[in-house]
């Protein structure tokens, strides 16, 4: 089975988490998607780039989630989510996926 790049898992968690929360009107379901994808990405980051890099990328994932909220007030919800998801995907690719 082909490995899914951690960049795709992380970005998918941010976009999917928001989408699930918005469409179901259940924020906790969106949070579950966000958490599961974040844990899966962190596992991949640790295996591919080591513990310190995984910690930094995980912190970036959480920070991106937090940053999307005030950013959404300026540019709109979906553009904010896609923007932070892209930033997380780029960081993930540069630190972990590029080497794989």
C-alpha positions as a printed NumPy array, in Angstrom:
array([[  0.   ,   0.   ,   0.   ],
       [  1.316,   3.433,  -0.92 ],
       [  2.089,   5.79 ,   1.926],
       [ -0.001,   8.921,   2.167],
       [  2.265,  11.966,   2.555],
       [  2.084,  13.53 ,   5.996],
       [  1.561,  16.909,   4.324],
       [ -1.709,  15.621,   2.872],
       [ -2.803,  14.097,   6.194],
       [ -2.138,  17.325,   8.108],
       [ -3.74 ,  19.633,   5.554],
       [ -6.663,  17.243,   5.22 ],
       [ -7.151,  17.31 ,   8.979],
       [ -7.43 ,  21.09 ,   9.033],
       [ -9.723,  21.314,   6.006],
       [-11.721,  18.217,   6.91 ],
       [-12.099,  19.231,  10.534],
       [-13.514,  22.595,   9.556],
       [-15.748,  21.073,   6.89 ],
       [-17.199,  18.478,   9.253],
       [-17.805,  21.09 ,  11.964],
       [-19.467,  23.458,   9.526],
       [-21.671,  20.957,   7.719],
       [-22.77 ,  18.961,  10.746],
       [-23.003,  22.016,  13.021],
       [-21.207,  19.869,  15.622],
       [-17.888,  21.441,  16.553],
       [-16.844,  18.392,  18.556],
       [-17.034,  16.204,  15.433],
       [-14.799,  18.626,  13.585],
       [-12.432,  18.61 ,  16.55 ],
       [-12.318,  14.819,  16.435],
       [-11.347,  14.888,  12.758],
       [ -8.707,  17.523,  13.516],
       [ -7.295,  15.485,  16.416],
       [ -7.226,  12.125,  14.616],
       [ -5.519,  13.59 ,  11.554],
       [ -3.077,  15.496,  13.756],
       [ -2.166,  12.345,  15.663],
       [ -1.704,  10.407,  12.418],
       [  0.488,  13.148,  10.961],
       [  2.533,  13.372,  14.181],
       [  3.18 ,   9.634,  14.038],
       [  4.43 ,   9.982,  10.469],
       [  6.53 ,  13.034,  11.347],
       [  8.195,  11.175,  14.214],
       [  8.995,   8.182,  12.016],
       [ 10.315,  10.256,   9.119],
       [ 12.022,  13.213,  10.791],
       [ 12.477,  12.367,  14.487],
       [ 10.972,  13.529,  17.735],
       [ 12.071,  17.184,  17.834],
       [ 10.865,  17.799,  14.279],
       [  7.587,  16.023,  15.045],
       [  7.121,  18.213,  18.11 ],
       [  7.751,  21.371,  16.114],
       [  5.398,  20.313,  13.321],
       [  2.707,  19.348,  15.827],
       [  3.043,  22.747,  17.492],
       [  2.728,  24.334,  14.054],
       [ -0.398,  22.283,  13.329],
       [ -2.045,  23.454,  16.559],
       [ -0.891,  27.043,  15.989],
       [ -2.31 ,  26.97 ,  12.448],
       [ -5.671,  25.859,  13.815],
       [ -5.605,  28.733,  16.286],
       [ -4.427,  31.259,  13.7  ],
       [ -7.222,  30.347,  11.306],
       [ -9.818,  31.88 ,  13.624],
       [ -8.615,  35.513,  13.633],
       [ -7.508,  35.176,  10.013],
       [-11.057,  34.141,   9.08 ],
       [-12.341,  37.493,  10.332],
       [-10.121,  39.218,   7.789],
       [-10.302,  36.978,   4.712],
       [-13.244,  34.638,   5.321],
       [-13.47 ,  31.171,   6.787],
       [-12.592,  28.953,   3.832],
       [ -9.69 ,  31.092,   2.595],
       [ -8.27 ,  31.13 ,   6.119],
       [ -8.555,  27.36 ,   6.482],
       [ -7.012,  26.726,   3.055],
       [ -4.228,  29.21 ,   3.808],
       [ -3.179,  27.644,   7.1  ],
       [ -3.597,  24.14 ,   5.657],
       [ -1.247,  25.093,   2.826],
       [  1.306,  26.478,   5.259],
       [  1.192,  23.3  ,   7.358],
       [  1.447,  21.123,   4.249],
       [  4.472,  23.059,   3.016],
       [  6.223,  22.799,   6.387],
       [  5.416,  19.099,   6.616],
       [  6.735,  18.437,   3.138],
       [  9.922,  20.431,   3.758],
       [ 10.718,  18.762,   7.088],
       [  9.419,  15.211,   6.701],
       [  8.061,  14.235,   3.292],
       [ 10.797,  15.592,   1.06 ],
       [ 13.227,  13.022,   2.466],
       [ 10.873,  10.067,   1.978]])
